[in-house]
Every structure is written in C-alpha cells, then in structure tokens.
Short mmCIF file of C-alpha atoms in Angstrom, two decimals:
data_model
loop_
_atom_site.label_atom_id
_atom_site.label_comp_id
_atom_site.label_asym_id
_atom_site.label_seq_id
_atom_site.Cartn_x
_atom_site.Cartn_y
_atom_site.Cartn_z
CA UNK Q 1 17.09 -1.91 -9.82
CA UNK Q 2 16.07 -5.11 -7.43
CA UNK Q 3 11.96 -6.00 -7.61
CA UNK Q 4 12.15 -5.21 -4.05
CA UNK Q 5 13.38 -2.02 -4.46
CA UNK Q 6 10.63 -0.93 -7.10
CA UNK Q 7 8.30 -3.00 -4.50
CA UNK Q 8 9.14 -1.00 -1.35
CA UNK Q 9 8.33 2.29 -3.77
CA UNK Q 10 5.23 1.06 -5.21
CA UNK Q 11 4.31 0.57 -1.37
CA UNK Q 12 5.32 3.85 -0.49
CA UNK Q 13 3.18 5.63 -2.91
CA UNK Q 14 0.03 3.62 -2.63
CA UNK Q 15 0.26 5.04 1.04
CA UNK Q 16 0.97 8.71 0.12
CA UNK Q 17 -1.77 8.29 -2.76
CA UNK Q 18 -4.45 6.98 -0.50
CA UNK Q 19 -3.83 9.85 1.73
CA UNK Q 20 -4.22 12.30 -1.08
CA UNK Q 21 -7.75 10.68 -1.81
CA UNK Q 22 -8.75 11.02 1.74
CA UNK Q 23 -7.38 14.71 1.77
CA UNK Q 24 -9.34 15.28 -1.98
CA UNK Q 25 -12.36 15.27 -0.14
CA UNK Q 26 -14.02 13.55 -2.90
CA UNK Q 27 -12.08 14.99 -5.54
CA UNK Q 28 -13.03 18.12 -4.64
CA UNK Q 29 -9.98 20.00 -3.61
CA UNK Q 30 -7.77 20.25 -7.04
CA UNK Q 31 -3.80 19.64 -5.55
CA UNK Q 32 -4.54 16.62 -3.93
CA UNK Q 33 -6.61 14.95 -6.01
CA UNK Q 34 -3.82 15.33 -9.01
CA UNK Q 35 -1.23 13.76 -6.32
CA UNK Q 36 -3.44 11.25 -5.88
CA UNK Q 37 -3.93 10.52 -9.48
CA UNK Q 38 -0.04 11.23 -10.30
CA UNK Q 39 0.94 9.15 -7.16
CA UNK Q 40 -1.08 6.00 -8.01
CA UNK Q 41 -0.11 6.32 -11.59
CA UNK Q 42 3.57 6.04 -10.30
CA UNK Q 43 2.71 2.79 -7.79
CA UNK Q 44 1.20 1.39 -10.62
CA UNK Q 45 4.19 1.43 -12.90
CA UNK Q 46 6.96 0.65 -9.72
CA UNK Q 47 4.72 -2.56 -9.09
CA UNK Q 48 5.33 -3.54 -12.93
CA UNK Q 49 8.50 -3.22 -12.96
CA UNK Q 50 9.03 -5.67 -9.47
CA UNK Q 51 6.47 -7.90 -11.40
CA UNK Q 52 9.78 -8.33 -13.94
CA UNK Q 53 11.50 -10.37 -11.36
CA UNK Q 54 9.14 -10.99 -8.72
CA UNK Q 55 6.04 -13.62 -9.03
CA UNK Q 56 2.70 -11.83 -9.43
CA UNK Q 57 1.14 -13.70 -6.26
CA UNK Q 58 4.15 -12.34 -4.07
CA UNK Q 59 4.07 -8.60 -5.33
CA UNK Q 60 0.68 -8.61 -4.94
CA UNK Q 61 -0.07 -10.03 -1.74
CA UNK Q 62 2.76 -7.67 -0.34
CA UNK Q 63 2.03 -4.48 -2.00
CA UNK Q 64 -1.90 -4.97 -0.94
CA UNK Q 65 -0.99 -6.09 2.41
CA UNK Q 66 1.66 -3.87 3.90
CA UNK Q 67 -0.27 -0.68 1.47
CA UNK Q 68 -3.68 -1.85 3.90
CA UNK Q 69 -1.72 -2.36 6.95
CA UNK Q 70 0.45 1.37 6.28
CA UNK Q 71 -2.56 3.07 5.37
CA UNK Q 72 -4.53 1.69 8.28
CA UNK Q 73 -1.55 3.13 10.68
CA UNK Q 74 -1.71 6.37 8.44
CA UNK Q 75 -5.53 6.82 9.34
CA UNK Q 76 -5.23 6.14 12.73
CA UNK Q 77 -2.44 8.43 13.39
CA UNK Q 78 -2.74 11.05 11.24
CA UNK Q 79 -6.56 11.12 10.64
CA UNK Q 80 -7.62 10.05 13.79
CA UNK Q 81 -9.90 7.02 12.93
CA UNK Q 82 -10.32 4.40 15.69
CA UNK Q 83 -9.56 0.85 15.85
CA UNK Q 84 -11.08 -1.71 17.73
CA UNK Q 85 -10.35 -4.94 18.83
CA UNK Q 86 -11.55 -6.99 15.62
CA UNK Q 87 -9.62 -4.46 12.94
CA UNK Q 88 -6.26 -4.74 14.81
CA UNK Q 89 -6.47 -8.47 14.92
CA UNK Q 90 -7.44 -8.25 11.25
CA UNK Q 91 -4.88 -6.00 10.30
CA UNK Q 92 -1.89 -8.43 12.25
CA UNK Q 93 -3.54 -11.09 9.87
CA UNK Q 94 -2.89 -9.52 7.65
CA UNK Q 95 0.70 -8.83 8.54
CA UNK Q 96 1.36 -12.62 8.99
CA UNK Q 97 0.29 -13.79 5.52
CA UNK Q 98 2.34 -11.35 4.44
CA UNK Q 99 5.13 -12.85 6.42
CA UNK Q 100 4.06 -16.55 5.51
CA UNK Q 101 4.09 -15.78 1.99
CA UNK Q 102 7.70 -14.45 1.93
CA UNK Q 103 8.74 -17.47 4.16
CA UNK Q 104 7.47 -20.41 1.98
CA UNK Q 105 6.45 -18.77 -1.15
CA UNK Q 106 7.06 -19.97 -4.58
CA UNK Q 107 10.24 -18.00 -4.94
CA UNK Q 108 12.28 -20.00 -2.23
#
C-alpha cells in the first residue's frame, strides 16, 4: 500500500479519535473512550507503516498539521467552538507549511 495511502488513514483516525476523547468526557463515558483508545492505537500503527517510505519530517509535519487543522474544523462544526480572527490565521499557517513542505521537501 503507498505511504500516502497509510498517511491519509492515519489522518483520518487521529480526527475520529480526538473526537472520541472530546465525546469521553474525560474518560468517563466507557464506548467512546475505548474508540478513542482503539482509534489512536490504529493512527499510530498507519503512520508507521507511511514512515516505511515516507521521511519522518514529512509524515509528521502532515499528519500533525492537517490532524490540527481537521480537528479544528471538526470542533467548530460539530462541537460548536468558536474561532476568532488569530486561530483561523493560525490554523491557514498551518495549512501552508504543510503545503511548503510537500513542495520543496526532502523527498523531491
């Protein structure tokens, strides 16, 4: 399977598992806090496998990136958190190192 392939999962997951956290309520709800634990467990092991073909800075800095950027969206539109002026700008930041990593990265 292509490192981007087990990337785009690992993504994927972080972002379900982070909502499962929120949604524990501090562990204390039972079904959520095992998909949570199950769910990370899983990103864990799809980022170590893209780490088999992708470089470690590039994985990382995408799978923390888009994962913050995702679960940002995730809270504002599902949970109802605000943003304000200085998290969006943060957050497209974000979104362009992403970018500028995957443009002129060591892999190219």
């Amino acid at each position: 399977m292509n490192g981007y392939v087990f990337l785009g999962i690992a993504i994927a997951l972080e972002v379900f598992s982070t909502s499962m956290l929120k949604y524990s309520e501090g562990f204390t709800k039972l079904y959520p806090s095992l998909a949570f634990i199950v769910g990370m467990s899983a990103s864990f092991y799809a980022v170590a496998q893209a780490m088999t073909v992708i470089p470690l800075n590039i994985v990382y800095a995408i799978w923390a990136g888009l994962g913050t950027v995702l679960t940002a969206l995730v809270a504002i539109l599902i949970w109802q958190e605000s943003v304000n002026l200085y998290s969006g700008i943060g957050i497209l930041l974000i979104v362009i190192g992403v970018v500028m990593l995957n443009l002129r990265g060591p892999v190219h």
